[in-house]
Short mmCIF file of C-alpha atoms in Angstrom, two decimals:
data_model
loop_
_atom_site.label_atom_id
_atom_site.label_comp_id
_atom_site.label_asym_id
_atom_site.label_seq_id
_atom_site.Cartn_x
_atom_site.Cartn_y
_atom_site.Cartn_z
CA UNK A 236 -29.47 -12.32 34.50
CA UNK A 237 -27.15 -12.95 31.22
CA UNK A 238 -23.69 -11.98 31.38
CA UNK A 239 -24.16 -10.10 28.23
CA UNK A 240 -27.57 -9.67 26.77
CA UNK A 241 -27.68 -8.13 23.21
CA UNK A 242 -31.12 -6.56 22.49
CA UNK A 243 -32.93 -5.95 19.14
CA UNK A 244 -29.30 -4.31 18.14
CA UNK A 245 -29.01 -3.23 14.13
CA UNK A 246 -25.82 -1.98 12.44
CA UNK A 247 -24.68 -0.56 8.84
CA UNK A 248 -22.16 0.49 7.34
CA UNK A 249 -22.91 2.50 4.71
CA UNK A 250 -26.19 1.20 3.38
CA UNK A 251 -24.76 -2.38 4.30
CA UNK A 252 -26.84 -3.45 6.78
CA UNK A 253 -24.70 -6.09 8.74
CA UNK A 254 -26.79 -6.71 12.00
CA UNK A 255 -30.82 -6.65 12.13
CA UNK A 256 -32.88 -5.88 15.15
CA UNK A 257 -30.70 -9.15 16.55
CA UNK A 258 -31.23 -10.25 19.87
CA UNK A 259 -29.12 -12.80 21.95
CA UNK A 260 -27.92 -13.75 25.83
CA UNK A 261 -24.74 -15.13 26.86
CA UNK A 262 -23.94 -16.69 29.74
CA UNK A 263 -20.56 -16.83 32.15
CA UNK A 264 -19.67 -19.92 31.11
CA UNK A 265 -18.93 -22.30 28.09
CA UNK A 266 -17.70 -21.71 25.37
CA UNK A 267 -19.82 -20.59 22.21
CA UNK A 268 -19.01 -20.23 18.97
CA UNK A 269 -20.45 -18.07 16.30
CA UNK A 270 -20.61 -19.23 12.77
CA UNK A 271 -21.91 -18.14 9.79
CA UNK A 272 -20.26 -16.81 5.56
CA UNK A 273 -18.30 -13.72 5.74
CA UNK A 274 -19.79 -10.42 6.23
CA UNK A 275 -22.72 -12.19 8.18
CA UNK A 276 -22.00 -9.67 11.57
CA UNK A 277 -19.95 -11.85 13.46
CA UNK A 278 -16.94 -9.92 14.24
CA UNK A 279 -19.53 -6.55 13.90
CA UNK A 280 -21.31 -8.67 16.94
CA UNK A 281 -17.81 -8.98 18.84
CA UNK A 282 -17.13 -5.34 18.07
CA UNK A 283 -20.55 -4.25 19.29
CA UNK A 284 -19.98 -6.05 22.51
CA UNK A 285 -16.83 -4.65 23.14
CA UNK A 286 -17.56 -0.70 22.26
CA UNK A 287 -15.47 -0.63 19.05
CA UNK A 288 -18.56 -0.03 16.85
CA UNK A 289 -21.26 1.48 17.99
CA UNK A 290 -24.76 0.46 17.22
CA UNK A 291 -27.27 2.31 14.98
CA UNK A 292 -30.51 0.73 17.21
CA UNK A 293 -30.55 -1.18 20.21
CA UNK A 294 -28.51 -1.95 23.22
CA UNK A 295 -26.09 -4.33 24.99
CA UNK A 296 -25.89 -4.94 28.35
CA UNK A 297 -22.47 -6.40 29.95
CA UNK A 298 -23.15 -6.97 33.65
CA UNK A 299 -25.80 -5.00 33.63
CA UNK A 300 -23.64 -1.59 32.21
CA UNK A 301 -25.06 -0.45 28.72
CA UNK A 302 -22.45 -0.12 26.11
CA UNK A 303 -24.33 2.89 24.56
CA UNK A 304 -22.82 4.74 27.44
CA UNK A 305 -19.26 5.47 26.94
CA UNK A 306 -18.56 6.12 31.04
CA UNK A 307 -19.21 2.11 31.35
CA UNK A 308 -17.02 1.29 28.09
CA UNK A 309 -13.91 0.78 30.64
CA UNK A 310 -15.51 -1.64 32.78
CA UNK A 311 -17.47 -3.50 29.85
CA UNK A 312 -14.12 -3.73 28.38
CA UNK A 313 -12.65 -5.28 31.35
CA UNK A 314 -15.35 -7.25 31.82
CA UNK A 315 -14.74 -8.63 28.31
CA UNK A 316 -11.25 -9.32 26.60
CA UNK A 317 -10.83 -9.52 22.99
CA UNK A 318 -8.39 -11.12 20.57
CA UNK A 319 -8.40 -9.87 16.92
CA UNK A 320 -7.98 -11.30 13.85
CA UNK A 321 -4.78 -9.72 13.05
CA UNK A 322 -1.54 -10.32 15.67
CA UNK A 323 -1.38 -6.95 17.37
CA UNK A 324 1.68 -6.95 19.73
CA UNK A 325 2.82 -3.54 20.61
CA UNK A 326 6.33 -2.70 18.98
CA UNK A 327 8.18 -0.91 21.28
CA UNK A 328 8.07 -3.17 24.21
CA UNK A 329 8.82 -6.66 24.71
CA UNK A 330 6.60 -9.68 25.31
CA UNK A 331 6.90 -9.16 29.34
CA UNK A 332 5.99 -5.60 29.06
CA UNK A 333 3.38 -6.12 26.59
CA UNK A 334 1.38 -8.03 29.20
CA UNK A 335 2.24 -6.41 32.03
CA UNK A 336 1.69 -2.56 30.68
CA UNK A 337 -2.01 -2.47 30.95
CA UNK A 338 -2.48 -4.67 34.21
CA UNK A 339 0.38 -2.03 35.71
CA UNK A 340 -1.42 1.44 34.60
CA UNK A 341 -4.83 0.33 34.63
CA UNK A 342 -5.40 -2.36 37.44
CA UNK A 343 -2.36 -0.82 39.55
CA UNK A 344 -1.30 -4.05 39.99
CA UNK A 345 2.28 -3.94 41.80
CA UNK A 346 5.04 -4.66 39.10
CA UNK A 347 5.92 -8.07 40.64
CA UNK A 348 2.52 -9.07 40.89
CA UNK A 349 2.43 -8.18 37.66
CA UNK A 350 5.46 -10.27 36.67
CA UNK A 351 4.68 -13.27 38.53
CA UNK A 352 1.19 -13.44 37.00
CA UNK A 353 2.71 -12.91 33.64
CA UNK A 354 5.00 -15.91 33.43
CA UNK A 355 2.18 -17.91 35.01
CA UNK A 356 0.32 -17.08 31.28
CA UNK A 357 2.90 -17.26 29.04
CA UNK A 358 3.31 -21.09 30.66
CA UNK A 359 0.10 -21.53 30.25
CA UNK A 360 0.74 -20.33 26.25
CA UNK A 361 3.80 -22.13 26.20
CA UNK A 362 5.94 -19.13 25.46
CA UNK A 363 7.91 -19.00 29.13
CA UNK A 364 11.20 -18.62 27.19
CA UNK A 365 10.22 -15.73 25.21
CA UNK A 366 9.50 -12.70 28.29
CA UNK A 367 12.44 -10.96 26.92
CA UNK A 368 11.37 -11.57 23.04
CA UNK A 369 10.54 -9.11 20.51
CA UNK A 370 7.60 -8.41 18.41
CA UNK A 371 9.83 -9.38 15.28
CA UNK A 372 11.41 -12.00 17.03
CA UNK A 373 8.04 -14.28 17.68
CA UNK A 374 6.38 -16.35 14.84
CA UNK A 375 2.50 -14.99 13.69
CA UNK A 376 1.34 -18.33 16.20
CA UNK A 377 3.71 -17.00 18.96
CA UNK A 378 1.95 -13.63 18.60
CA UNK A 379 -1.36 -14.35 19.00
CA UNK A 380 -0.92 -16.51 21.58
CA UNK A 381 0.71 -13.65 23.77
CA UNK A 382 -2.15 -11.62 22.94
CA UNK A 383 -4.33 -14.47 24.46
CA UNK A 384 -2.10 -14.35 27.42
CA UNK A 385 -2.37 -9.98 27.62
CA UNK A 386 -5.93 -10.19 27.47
CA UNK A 387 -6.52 -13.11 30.45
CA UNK A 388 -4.02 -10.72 32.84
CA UNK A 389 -6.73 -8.04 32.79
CA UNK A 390 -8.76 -11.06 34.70
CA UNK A 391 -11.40 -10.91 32.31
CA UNK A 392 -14.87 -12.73 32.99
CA UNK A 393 -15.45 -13.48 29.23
CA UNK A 394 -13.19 -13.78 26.06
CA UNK A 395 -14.30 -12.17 22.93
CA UNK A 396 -11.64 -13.88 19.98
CA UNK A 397 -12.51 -12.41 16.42
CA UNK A 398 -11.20 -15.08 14.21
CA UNK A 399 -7.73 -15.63 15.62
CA UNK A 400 -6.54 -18.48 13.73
CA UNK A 401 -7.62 -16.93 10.51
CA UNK A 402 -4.57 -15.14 9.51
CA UNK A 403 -2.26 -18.41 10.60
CA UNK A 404 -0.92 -20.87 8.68
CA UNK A 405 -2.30 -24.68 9.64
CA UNK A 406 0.58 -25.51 12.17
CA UNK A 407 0.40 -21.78 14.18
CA UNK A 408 -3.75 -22.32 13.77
CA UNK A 409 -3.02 -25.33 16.05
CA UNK A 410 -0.62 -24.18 18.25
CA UNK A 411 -3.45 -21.22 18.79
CA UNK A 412 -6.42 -23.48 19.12
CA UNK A 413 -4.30 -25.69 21.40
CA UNK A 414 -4.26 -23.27 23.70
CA UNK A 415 -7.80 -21.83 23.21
CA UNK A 416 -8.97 -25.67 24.21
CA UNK A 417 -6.89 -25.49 27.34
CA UNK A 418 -8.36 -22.63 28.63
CA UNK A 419 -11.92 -23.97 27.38
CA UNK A 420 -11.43 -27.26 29.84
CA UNK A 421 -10.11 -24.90 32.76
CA UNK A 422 -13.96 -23.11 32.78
CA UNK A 423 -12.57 -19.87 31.03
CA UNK A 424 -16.04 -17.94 29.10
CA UNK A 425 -15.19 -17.70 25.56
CA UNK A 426 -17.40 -16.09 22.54
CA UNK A 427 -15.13 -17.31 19.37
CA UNK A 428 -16.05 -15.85 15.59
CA UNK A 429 -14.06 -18.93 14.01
CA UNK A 430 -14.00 -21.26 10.62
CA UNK A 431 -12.73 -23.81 12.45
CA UNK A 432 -15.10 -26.21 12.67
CA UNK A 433 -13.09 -29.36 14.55
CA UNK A 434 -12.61 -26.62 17.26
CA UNK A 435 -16.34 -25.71 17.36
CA UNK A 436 -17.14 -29.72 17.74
CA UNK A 437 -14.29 -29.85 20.33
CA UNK A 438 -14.87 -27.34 22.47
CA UNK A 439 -18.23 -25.68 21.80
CA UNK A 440 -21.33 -25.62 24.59
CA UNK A 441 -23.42 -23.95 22.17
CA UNK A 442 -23.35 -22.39 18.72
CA UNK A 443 -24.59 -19.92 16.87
CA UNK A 444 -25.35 -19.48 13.19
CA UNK A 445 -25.23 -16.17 11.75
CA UNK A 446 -26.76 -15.22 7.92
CA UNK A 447 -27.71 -11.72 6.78
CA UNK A 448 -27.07 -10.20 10.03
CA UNK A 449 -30.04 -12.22 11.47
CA UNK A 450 -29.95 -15.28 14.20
CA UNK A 451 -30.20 -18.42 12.01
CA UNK A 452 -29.34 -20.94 14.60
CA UNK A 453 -28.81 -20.81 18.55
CA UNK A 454 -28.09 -24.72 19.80
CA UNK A 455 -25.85 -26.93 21.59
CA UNK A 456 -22.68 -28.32 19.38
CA UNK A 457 -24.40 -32.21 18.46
CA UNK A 458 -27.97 -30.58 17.59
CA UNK A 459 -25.88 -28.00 15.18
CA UNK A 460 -24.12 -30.51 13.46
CA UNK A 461 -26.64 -33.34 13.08
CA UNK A 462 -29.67 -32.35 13.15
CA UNK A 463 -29.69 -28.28 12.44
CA UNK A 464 -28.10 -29.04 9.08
CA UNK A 465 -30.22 -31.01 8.06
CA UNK A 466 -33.38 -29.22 8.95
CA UNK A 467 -31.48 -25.89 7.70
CA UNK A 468 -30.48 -26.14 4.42
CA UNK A 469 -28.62 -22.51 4.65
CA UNK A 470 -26.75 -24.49 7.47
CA UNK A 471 -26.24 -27.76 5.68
CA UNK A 472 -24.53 -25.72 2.67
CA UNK A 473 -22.51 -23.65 4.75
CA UNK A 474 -20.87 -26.71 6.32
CA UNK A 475 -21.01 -28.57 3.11
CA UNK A 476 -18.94 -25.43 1.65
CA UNK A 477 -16.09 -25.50 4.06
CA UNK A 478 -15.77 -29.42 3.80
CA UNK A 479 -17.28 -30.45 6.56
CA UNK B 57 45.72 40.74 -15.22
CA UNK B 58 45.58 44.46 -14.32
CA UNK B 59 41.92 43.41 -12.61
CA UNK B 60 43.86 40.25 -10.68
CA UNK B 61 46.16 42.58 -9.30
CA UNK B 62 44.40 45.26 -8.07
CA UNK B 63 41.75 42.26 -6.46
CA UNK B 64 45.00 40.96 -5.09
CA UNK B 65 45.41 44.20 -3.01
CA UNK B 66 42.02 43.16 -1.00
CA UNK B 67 42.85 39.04 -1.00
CA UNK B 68 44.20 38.55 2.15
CA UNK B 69 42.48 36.36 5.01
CA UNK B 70 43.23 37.45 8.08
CA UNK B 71 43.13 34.87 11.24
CA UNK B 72 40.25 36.91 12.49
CA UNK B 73 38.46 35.97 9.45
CA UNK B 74 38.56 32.71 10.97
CA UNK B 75 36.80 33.74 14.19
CA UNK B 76 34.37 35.97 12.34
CA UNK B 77 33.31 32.35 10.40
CA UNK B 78 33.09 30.64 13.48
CA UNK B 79 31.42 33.55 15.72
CA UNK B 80 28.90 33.38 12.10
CA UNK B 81 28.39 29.70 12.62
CA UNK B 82 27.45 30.25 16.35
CA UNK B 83 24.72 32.65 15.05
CA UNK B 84 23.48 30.30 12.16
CA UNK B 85 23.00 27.75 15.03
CA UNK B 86 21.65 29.41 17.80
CA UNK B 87 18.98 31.18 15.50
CA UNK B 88 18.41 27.87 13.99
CA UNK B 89 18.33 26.06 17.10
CA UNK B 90 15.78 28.21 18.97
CA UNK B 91 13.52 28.05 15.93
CA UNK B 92 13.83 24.10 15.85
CA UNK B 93 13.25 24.25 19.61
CA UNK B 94 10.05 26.83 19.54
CA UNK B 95 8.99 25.40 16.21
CA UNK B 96 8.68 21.31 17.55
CA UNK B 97 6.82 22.37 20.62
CA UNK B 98 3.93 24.28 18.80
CA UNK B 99 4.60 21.65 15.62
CA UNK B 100 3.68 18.73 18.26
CA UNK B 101 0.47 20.74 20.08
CA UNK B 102 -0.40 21.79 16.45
CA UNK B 103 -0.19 18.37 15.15
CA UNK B 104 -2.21 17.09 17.53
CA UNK B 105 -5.16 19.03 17.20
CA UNK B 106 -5.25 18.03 13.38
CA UNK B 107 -5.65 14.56 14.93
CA UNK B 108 -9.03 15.37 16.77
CA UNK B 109 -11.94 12.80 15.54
CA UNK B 110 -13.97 16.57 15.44
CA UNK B 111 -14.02 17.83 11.81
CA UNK B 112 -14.47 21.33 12.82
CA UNK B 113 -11.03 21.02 15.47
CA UNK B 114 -8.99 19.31 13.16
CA UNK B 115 -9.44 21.74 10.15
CA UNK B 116 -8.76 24.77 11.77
CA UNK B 117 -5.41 24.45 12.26
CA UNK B 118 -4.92 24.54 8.48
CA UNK B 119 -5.22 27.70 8.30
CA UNK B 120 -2.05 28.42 9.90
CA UNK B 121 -0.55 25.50 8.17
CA UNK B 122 -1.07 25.69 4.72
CA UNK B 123 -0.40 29.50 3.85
CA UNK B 124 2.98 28.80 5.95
CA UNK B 125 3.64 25.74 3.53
CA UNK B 126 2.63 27.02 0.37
CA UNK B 127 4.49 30.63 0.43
CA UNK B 128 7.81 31.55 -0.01
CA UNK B 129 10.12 31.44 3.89
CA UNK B 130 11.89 34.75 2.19
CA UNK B 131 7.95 35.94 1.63
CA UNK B 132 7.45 35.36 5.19
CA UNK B 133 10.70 36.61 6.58
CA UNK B 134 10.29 39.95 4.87
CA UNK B 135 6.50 40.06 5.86
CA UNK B 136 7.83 39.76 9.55
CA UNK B 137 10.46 42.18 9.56
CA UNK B 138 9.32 44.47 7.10
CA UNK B 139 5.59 44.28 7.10
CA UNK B 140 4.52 43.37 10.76
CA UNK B 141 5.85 46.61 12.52
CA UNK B 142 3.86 48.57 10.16
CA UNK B 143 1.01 47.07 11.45
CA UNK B 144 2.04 46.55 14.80
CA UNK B 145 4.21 49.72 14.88
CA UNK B 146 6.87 48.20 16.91
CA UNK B 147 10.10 47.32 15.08
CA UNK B 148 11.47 44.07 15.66
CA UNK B 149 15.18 43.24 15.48
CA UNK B 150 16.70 41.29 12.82
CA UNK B 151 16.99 38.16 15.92
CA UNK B 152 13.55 38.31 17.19
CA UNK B 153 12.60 38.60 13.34
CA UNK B 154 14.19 35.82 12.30
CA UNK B 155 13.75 33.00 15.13
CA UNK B 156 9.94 34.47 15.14
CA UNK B 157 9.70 33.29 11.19
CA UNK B 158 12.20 30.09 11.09
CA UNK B 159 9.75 29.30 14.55
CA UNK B 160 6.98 29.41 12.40
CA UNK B 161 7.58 28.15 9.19
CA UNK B 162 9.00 24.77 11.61
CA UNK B 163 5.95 24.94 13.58
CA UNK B 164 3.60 23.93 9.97
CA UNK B 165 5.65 21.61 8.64
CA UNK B 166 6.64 20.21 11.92
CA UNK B 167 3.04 19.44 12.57
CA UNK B 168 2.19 17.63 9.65
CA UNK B 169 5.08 15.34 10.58
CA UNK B 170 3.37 14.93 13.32
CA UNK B 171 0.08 14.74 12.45
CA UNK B 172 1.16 11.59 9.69
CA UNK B 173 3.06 9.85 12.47
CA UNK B 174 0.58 9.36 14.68
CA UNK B 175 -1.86 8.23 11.94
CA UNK B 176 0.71 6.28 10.60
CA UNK B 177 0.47 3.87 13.61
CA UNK B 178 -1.86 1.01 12.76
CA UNK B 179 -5.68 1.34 13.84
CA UNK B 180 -5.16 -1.95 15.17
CA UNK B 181 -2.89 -0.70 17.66
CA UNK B 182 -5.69 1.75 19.54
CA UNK B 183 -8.53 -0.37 19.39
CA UNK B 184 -6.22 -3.55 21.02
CA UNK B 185 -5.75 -0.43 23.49
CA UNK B 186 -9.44 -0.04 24.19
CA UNK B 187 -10.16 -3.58 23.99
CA UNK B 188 -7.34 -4.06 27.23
CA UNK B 189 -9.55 -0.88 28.79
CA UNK B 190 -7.49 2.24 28.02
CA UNK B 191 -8.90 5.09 27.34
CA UNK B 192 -7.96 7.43 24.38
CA UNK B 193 -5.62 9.45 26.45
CA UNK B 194 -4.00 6.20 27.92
CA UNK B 195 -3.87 4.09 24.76
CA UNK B 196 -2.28 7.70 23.17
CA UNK B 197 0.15 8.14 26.07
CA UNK B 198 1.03 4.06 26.57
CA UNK B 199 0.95 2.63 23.32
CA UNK B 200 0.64 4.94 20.59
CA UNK B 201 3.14 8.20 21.48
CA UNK B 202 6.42 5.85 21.37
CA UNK B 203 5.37 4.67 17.95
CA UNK B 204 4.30 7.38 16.77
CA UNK B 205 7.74 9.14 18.04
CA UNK B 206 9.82 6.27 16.59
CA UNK B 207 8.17 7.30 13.07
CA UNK B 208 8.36 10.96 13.88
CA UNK B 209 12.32 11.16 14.39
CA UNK B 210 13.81 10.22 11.14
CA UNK B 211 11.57 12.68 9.03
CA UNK B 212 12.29 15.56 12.03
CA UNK B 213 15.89 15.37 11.27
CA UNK B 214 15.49 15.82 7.54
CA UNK B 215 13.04 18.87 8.19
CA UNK B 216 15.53 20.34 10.83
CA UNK B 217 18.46 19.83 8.33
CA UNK B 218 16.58 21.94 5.76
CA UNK B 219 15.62 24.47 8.03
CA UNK B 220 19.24 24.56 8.76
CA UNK B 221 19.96 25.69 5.25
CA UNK B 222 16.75 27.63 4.81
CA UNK B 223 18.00 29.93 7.92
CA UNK B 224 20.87 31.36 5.23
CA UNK B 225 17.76 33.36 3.76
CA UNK B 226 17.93 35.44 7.00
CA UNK B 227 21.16 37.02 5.72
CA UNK B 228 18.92 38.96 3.41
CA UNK B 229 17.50 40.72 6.45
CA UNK B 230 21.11 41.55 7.65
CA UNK B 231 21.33 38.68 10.59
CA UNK B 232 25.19 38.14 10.55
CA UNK B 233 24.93 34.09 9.82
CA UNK B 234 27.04 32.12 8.03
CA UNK B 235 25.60 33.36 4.86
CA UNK B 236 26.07 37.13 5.68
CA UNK B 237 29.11 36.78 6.83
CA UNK B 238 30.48 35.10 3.43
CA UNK B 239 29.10 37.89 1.36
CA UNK B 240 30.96 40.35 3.76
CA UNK B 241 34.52 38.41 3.15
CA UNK B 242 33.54 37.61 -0.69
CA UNK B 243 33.67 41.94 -1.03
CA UNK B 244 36.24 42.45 1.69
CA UNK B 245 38.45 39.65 -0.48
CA UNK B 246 37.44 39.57 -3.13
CA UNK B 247 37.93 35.88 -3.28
CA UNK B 248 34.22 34.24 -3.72
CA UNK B 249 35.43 30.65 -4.37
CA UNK B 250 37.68 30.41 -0.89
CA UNK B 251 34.77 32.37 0.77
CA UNK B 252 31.87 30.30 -0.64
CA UNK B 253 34.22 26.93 -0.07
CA UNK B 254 34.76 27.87 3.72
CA UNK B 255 30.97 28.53 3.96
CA UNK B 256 29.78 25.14 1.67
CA UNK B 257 32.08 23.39 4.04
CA UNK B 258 31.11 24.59 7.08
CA UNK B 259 27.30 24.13 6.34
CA UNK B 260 28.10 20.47 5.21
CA UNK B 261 29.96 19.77 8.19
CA UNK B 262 26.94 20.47 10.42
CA UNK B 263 24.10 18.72 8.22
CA UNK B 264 26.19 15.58 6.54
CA UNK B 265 26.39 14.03 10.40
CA UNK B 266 22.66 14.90 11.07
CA UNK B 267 21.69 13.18 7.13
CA UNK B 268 23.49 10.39 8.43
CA UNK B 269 21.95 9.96 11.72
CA UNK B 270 18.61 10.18 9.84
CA UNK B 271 19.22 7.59 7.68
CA UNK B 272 20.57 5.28 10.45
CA UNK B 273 17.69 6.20 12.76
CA UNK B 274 15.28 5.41 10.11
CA UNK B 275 16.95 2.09 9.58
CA UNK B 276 17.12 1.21 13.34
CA UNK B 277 14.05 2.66 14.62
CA UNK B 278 11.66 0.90 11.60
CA UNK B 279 8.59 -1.01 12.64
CA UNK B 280 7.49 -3.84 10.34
CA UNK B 281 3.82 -4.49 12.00
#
């Protein structure tokens, strides 16, 4: 059985429809990447996976646990971190209690526990130093990589990252997918929404392509980007559009 | 001249004058403090029910709010102490009357405070909450509150200084506050400018430190997201 199997789901906004009766399994393992113009339904897809938006048709299943009921939304979200698009670091505490809040209240993890497997990832992020930093005191790259590091200490089995190096400049953006690659070689499940497209060729088991809410594309990284774009010319301007 | 001398016959502060501004004070305060107190606690519950996702929940709390914003507090004090124990045919004293409508009047505009902090906090910060797992309650309690209280604080002061210097319209029901008590000297004296001084001063003295706090708290407790 799929880790997560998305079933005939559709979603609007509005009378924007941004997913259509769209269908698709992942896996515990890899890492795929979703691709596709913007306002295709990738980070709807993300959100739909996670709870945040609920679907107008359909279902999801994470581990079995339907999303459409909100008494398994805790455990689906467990089951499933997420990274957004925008650095979210809470205020008020600093980066040691940001990632060991959650773990602490939710998990009842002992504090130390909590502590020791918090400077384990933020050495994995390379941020060791900064346990005692500030929200104000960390660069946008710093942020989101100690929002990486908060969502792996809820010991998720799959990452969902919406576009995390989208609101980056080029040298945080690598920094970021630095440490996304990392954690790709050490087996960690990842679904990314990204526009990087060196990252989906570096990292990537399998890829999918996303137009008008629908499925264009579901294939490993080498059929995608030789032989996909050229029997899909959607695909082959898409990638011709972002210079690749 | 004939008029300066015969005022000059009643111009004479006595030092008891001095403990009748301070015993005044004490009364401006207390009244004023109890009201804050009372009004913050139902301003917060208040407040929070205007944040329910229900349309239905969060609306009816307007109707306590907005006729409480949009009249008069001199309306409302006299409606209270004049007006309710006609209805209720039990008399209330000029205290009760006047932390009951201060407590009140707080309680509306203390919950909109409220009720914009909270949604001042980023959505980004509650759904980063339910992405970790929390639910509403949680993210609310662990994430959200301490922002939301961080925004809150500043604008309470300011709203608690003005209620500070709204509570001299209880004089007109005969509360002996600051206010009351100068009007009672200006016709014992006869001397409104020392009177009035003493009284400007000693209102200024209590709400100058609290404007400044605001402004540093405001300052030191900003979030830039």
């Amino acid at each position: 059985m799929a880790m997560i199997e998305v079933k005939n789901i559709t979603k609007s906004f509005g009378s924007n429809i941004v997913l259509r009766d769209f269908s698709v399994d992942f896996e515990q393992s890899g890492v795929t990447v979703i691709l596709g113009p913007s306002g295709t339904g990738k980070s709807t897809l993300l959100r739909c996976i996670n709870g945040l938006e609920k679907t107008d048709k359909g279902e999801i299943l994470v581990d079995g646990l339907s999303v459409n009921n909100k008494k398994n939304l805790r455990q689906i979200r467990l089951a499933c971190g997420m990274v957004f698009q925008q650095t979210v670091i809470f205020p008020q505490m600093n980066v040691m209690e940001n990632l060991i809040m959650s773990p602490i209240k939710l998990l009842k993890t002992p504090k130390g526990e909590a502590v020791d497997r918090a400077r384990f990832y933020l050495k994995k992020v390379g941020l060791e130093s900064k346990e005692k930093s500030r929200h104000n005191e960390l660069s946008g790259g710093e942020q989101q990589r100690i929002a990486i590091a908060r969502a792996l200490m809820m010991n998720p089995k799959a990452l969902l990252l919406d576009e995390v190096t989208s609101a980056l400049d080029p040298e945080m953006t690598r920094e970021v997918l630095n440490i996304l690659e990392n954690l790709a070689s050490e087996g960690v499940c990842m679904l990314c929404v990204t526009h990087e497209m060196q990252f989906a060729k570096d990292v990537a088991s399998r890829i999918l392509f996303l137009d008008g809410g629908k499925l264009i594309c579901d294939t490993g990284k080498e059929d995608f980007f030789y032989n996909a774009r050229k029997e899909n010319e959607r695909i082959n301007k898409f990638l011709s559009f972002i210079g690749d | 001249m004939q008029e300066a001398h015969v005022y000059g016959k009643y111009a004479h502060f006595a030092i008891g004058d001095l403990y009748t501004f301070l015993s005044s004070c004490g009364t401006t305060l207390t009244v004023t403090l109890i009201s804050l107190f009372l009004g913050s606690i139902l301003g917060i519950v208040i407040g929070l029910i205007r944040c329910s996702h229900n349309k239905v929940v969060c609306t009816v709390p307007l109707v306590f709010i907005e006729p409480l914003r949009n009249s008069p507090l001199v309306v409302q004090l006299f409606l209270v102490y004049y007006g309710l124990p006609v209805v209720t045919g039990t008399l209330l004293d000029v205290y009760s009357a006047a932390i009951l409508t201060l407590s009140l009047n707080t309680a509306a505009f203390f919950s909109v405070l409220v009720h914009n902090s909270i949604k001042a906090v980023p959505v980004a910060q509650w759904e980063v909450g339910y992405a970790l797992g929390h639910s509403k309650a949680s993210t609310f309690i662990h994430i959200i509150a301490q922002q939301a209280v961080r925004l809150l604080i500043p604008q309470a002061i300011t709203l608690y200084i003005g209620q500070l210097q709204c509570s001299s319209i209880l004089s007109l029901i005969s509360l002996r506050d600051l206010c009351r008590v100068g009007q009672l000297l200006t016709v014992r004296t006869m001397q409104p400018f020392i009177v009035w001084g003493i009284v400007f001063f000693l209102y200024y003295a209590i709400s100058f430190p609290l404007a400044r706090l605001a402004s540093y708290l405001e300052k030191r407790l900003n979030y830039s997201y």
